[in-house]
Short mmCIF file of C-alpha atoms in Angstrom, two decimals:
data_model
loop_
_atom_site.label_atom_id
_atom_site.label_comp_id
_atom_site.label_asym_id
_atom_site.label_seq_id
_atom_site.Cartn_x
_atom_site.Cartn_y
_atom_site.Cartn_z
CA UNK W 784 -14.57 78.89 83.80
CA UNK W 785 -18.40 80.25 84.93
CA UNK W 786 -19.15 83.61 85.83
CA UNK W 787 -21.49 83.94 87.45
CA UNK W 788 -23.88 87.28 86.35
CA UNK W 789 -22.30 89.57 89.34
CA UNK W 790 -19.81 92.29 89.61
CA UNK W 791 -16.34 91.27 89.53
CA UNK W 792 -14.05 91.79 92.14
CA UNK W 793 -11.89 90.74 94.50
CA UNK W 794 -10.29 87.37 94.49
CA UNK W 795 -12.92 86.14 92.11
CA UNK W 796 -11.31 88.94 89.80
CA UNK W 797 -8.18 87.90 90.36
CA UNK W 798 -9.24 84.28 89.71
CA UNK W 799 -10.81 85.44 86.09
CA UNK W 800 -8.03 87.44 85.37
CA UNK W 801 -5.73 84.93 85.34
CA UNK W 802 -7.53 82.69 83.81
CA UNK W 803 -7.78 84.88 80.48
CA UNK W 804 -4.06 85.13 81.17
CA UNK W 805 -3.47 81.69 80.81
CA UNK W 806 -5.45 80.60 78.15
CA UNK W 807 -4.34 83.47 75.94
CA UNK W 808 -8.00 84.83 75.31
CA UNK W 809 -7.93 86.89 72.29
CA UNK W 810 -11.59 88.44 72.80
CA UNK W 811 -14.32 88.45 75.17
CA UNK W 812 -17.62 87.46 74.04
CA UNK W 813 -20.82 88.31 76.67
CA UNK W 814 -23.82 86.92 75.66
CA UNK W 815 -26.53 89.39 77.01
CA UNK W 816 -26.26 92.76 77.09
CA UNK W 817 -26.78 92.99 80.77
CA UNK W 818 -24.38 90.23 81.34
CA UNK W 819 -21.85 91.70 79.69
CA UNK W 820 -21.95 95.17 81.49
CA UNK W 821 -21.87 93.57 84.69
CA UNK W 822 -19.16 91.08 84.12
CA UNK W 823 -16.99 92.85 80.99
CA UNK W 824 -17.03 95.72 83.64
CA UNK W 825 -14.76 93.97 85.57
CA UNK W 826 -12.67 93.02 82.72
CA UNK W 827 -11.68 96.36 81.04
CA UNK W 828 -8.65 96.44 82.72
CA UNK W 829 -7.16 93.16 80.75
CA UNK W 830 -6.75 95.23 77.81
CA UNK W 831 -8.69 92.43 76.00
CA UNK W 832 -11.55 93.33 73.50
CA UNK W 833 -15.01 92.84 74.95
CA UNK W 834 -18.46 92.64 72.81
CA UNK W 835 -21.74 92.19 74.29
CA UNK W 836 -24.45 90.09 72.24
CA UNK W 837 -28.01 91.63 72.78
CA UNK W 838 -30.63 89.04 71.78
CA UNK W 839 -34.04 90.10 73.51
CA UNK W 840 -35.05 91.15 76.89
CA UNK W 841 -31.76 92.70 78.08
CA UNK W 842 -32.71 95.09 75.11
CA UNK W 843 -36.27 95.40 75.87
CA UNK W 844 -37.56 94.94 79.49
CA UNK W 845 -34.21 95.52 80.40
CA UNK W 846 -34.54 99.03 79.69
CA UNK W 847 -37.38 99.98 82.18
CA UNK W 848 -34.93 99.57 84.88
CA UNK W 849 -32.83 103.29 84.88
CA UNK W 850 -30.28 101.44 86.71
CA UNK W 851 -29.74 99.18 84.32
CA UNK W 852 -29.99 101.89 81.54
CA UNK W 853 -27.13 103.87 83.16
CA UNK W 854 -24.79 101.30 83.65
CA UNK W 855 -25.59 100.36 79.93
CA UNK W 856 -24.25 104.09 79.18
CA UNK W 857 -21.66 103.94 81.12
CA UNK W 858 -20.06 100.89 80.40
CA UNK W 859 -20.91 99.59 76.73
CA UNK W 860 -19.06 102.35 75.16
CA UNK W 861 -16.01 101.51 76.79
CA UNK W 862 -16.14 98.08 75.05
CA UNK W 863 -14.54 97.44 71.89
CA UNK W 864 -18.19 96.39 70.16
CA UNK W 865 -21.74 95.37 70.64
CA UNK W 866 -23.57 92.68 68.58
CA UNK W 867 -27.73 92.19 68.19
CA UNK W 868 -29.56 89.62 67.07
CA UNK W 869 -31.90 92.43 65.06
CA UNK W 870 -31.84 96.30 64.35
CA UNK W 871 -34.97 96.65 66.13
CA UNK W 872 -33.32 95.79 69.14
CA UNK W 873 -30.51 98.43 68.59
CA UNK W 874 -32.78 100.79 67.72
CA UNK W 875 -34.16 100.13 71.28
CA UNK W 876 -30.79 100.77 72.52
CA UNK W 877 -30.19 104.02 70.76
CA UNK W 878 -33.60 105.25 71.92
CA UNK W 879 -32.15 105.38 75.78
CA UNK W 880 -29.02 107.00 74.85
CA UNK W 881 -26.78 103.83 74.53
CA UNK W 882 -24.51 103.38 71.07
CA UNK W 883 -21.58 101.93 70.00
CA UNK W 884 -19.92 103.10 66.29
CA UNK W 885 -19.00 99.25 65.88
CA UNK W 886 -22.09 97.43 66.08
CA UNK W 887 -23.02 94.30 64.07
CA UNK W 888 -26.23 92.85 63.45
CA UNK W 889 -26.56 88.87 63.44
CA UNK W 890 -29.48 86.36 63.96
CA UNK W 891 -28.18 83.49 65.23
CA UNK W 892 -29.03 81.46 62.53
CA UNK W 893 -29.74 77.49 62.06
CA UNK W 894 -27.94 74.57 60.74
CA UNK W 895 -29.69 74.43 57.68
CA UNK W 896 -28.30 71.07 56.37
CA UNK W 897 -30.13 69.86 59.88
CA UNK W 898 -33.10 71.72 59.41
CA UNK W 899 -34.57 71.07 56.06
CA UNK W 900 -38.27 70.19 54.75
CA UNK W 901 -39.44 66.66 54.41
CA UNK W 902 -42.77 65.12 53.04
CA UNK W 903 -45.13 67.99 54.30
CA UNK W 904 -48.70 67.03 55.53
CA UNK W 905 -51.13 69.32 54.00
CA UNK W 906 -52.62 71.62 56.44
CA UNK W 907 -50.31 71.12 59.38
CA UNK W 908 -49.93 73.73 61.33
CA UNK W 909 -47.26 73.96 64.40
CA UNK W 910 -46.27 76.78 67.40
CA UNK W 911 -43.10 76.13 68.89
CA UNK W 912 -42.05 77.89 72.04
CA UNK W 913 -42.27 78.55 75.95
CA UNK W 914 -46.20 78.89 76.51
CA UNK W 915 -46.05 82.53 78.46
CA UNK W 916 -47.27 86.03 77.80
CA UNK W 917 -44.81 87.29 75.34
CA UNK W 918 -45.75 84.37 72.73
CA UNK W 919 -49.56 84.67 73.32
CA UNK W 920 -50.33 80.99 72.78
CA UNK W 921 -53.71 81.23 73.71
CA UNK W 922 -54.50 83.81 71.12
CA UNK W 923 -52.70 81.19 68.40
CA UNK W 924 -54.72 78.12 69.72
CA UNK W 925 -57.92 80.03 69.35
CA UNK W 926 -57.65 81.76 66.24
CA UNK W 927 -56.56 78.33 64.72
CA UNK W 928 -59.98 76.83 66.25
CA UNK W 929 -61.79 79.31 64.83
CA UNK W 930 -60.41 79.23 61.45
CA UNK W 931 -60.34 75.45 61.10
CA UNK W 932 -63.70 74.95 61.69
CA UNK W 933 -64.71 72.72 59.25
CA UNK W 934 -61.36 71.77 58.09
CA UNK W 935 -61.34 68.06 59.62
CA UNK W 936 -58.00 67.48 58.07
CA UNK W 937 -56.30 70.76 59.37
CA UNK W 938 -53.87 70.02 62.41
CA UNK W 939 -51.97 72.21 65.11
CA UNK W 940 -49.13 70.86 66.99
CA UNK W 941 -48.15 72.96 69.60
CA UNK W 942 -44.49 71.88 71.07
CA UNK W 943 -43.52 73.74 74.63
CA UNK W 944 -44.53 74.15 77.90
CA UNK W 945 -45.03 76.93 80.26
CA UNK W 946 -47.64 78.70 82.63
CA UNK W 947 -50.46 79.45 79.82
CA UNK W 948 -50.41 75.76 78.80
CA UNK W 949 -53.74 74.61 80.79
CA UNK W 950 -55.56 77.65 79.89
CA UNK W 951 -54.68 76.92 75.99
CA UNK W 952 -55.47 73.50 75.87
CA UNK W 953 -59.07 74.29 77.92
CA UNK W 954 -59.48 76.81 74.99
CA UNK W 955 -58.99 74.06 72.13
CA UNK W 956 -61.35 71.74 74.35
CA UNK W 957 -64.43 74.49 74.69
CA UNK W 958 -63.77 74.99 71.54
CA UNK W 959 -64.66 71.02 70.31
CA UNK W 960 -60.99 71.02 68.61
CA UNK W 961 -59.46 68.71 71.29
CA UNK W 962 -58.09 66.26 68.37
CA UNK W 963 -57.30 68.98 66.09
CA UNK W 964 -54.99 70.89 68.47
CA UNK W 965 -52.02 68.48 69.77
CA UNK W 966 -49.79 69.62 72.91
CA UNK W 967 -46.61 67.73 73.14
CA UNK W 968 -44.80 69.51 76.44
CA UNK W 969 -41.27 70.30 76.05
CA UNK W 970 -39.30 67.62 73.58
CA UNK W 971 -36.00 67.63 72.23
CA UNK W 972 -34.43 69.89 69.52
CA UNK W 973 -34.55 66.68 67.59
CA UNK W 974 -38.52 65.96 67.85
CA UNK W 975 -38.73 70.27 67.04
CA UNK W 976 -36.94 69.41 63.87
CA UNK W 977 -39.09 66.82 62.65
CA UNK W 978 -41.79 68.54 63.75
CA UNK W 979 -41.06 72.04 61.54
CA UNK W 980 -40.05 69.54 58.51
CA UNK W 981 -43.20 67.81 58.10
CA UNK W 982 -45.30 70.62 58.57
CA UNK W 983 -46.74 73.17 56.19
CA UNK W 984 -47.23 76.90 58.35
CA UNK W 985 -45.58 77.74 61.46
CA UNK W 986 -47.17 79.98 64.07
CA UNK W 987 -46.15 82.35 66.28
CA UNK W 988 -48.14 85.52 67.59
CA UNK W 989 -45.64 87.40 69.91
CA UNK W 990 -46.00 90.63 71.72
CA UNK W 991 -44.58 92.78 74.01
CA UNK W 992 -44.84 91.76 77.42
CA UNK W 993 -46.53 93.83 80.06
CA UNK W 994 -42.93 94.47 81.61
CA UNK W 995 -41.64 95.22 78.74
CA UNK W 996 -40.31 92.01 77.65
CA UNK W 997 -39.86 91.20 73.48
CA UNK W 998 -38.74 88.64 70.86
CA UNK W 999 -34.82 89.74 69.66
CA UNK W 1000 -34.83 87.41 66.34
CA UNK W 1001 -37.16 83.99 66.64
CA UNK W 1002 -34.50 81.09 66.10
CA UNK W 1003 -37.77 79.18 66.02
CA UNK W 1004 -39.22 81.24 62.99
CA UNK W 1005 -35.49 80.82 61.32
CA UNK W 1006 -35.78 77.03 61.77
CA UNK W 1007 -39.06 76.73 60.26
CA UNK W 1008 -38.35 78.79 57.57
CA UNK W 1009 -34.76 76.38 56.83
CA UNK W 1010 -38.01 73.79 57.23
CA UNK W 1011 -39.85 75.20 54.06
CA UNK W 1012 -43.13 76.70 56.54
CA UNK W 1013 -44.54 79.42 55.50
CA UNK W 1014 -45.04 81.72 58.96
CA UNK W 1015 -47.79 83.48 60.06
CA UNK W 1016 -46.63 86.03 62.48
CA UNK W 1017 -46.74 89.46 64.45
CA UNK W 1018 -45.21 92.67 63.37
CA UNK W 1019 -43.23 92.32 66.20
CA UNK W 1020 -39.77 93.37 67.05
CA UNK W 1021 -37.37 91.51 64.73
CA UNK W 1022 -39.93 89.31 63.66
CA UNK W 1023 -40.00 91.58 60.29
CA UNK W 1024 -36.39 91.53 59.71
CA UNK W 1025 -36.95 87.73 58.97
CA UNK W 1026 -40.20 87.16 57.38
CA UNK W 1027 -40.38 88.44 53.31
CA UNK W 1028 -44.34 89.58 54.19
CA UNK W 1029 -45.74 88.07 50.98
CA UNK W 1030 -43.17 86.08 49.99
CA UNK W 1031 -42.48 83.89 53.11
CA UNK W 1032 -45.06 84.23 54.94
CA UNK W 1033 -47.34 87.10 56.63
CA UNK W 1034 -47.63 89.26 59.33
CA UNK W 1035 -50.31 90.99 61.70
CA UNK W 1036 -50.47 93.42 64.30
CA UNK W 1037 -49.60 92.45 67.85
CA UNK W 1038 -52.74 91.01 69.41
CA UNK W 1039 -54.85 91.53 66.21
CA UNK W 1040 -56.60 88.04 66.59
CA UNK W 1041 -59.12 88.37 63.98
CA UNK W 1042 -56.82 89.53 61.52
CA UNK W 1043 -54.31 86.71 62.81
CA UNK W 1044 -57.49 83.92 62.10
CA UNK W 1045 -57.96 85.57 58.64
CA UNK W 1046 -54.30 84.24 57.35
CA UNK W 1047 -54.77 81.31 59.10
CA UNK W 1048 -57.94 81.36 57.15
CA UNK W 1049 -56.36 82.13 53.61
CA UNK W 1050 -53.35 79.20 54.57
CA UNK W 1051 -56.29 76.67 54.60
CA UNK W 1052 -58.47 77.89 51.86
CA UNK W 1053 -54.55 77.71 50.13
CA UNK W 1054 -55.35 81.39 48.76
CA UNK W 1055 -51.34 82.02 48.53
CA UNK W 1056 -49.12 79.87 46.96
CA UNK W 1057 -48.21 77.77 49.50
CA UNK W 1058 -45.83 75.62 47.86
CA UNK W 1059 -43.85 78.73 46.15
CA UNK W 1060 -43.79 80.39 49.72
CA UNK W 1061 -42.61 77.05 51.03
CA UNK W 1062 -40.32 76.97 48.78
CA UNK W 1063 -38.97 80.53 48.73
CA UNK W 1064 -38.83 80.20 52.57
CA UNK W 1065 -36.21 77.39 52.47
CA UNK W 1066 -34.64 79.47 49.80
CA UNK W 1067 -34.11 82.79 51.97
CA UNK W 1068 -33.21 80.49 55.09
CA UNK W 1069 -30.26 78.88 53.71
CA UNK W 1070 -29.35 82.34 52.27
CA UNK W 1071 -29.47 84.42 55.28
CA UNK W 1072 -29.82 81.94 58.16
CA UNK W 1073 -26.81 79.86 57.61
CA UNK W 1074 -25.31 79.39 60.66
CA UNK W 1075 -21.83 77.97 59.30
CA UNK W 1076 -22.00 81.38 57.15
CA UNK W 1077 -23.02 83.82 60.89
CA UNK W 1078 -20.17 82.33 62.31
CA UNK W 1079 -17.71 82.96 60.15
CA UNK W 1080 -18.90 86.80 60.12
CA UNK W 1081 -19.20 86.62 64.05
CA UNK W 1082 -15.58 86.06 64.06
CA UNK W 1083 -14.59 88.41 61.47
CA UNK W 1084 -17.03 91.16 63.57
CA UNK W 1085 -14.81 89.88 66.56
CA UNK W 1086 -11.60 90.23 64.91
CA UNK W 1087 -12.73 93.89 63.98
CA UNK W 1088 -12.27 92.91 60.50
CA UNK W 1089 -15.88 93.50 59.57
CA UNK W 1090 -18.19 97.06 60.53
CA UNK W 1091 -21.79 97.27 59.64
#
């Protein structure tokens, strides 16, 4: 049965209550933190454990609203856990006064037997998400124009579609790298996969929105690292709690383009080790990515049988 995101009551209440009651729900899962206080509110009264999952914005812009903040207070600690997708995002949490002493943190992690490199083409580069503010696509599509000047075989493949899309590809056009820089719209999870297997770095320059808004954990960096990329990122958010700096790839201040081109730079000049990185990307994937593995300690974390 939907919910829809609204306070429960009435005979819609009733309706969910009895459902839960039928099916002999064990535990209540809300993914989203402000999901979950507004429906698992309604719920308390079932007796049945409820966790919220907090994977992003309902732990980031969320926050700027003080109504949202207070029913956050109010209502999480009432529930019998809350899970994140990083600590940076609890950490958010715990800066406005909003805890829980069973909290569990999980990325949520990538079939790794699906996602898993292939013949790599050298100096492929590829971005893969919604082209809007928080990713900063046009600051990855220029600092890869700049930085592959002269590198006729260096490619970027830039997979989504959103809002900024026209003004990045006008950027790759002014910039004479029209046939270097490749936008392919939104595609299937399939076509992402091949995509992150064949290629060699995987880009992603995220920030915090101006309302507010930031990355929890990148699925998309955890796929390209099951993908053997080596990712050139942002000190942003969770992004750290993924990325080995050094070892899997490397990170640069939010909106520090020039020091963003520089890496992109050193990937093309092959200055690190890009095979060993490619290599020891796939390796810390599989290690701590495994979805089949976050599942199994999702449950246990739901069955209260596991407290980080």
């Amino acid at each position: 049965m939907g919910l829809q995101k609204r306070r429960l009551c009435g005979n819609v209440q009733r309706e969910a209550e009895r459902f839960l009651k039928e099916q002999e729900v064990d535990v209540i899962l809300c993914e989203l933190g402000n999901v979950g206080a507004t429906i698992g509110r309604g719920l308390l009264q079932t007796g049945i454990p409820i966790y919220c999952y907090f994977r992003g914005k309902d732990a980031s812009e969320k926050l700027r609203s003080t109504r949202q903040v207070a029913t956050y207070r109010r209502y999480i600690p009432k529930f019998s856990g809350i899970l994140s997708v990083s600590g940076f995002l609890v950490e958010n949490l715990r800066e406005h006064g909003i805890s829980h002493p069973n909290t569990h943190i999980l990325p949520s992690g990538v079939d790794v037997e699906l996602f898993r490199p292939g013949p790599k083409r050298k100096n492929s580069f590829v971005a893969v998400g919604r082209l809007i503010e928080k990713k900063r696509p046009d600051i990855t599509v220029r600092a890869f124009c700049q930085a592959a000047k002269g590198h006729s075989d260096a490619l970027l493949t830039v997979v989504g579609g959103g809002p900024m899309q026209d003004e990045c590809m006008s950027i790759a056009e002014a910039a004479g790298m029209g046939e270097q820089v490749k936008f392919l719209g939104e595609q299937s999870h399939d076509e992402v996969r091949a995509q992150l297997s064949t290629s060699e770095f995987f880009l992603q320059h995220s920030v915090t929105s101006k309302l507010g808004d930031t990355e929890g954990a990148p699925t998309a960096i955890q796929e390209a690292m099951a993908c053997g990329c080596m990712v050139i990122a942002t000190r942003h958010a969770g992004i750290p709690e993924l990325v080995l700096e050094g070892e899997t790839g490397f990170l640069v201040p939010e909106h520090d383009e020039e020091g963003y081109r520089a890496r992109i730079s050193d990937a093309l000049m092959r200055r690190p080790d890009v095979e060993r990185m490619a290599e020891r990307s796939r390796e810390y994937a599989v290690t701590h990515f495994d979805a089949s593995k976050l599942y199994g300690e999702l449950e246990n974390a739901l069955r209260g049988q596991a407290r980080l």
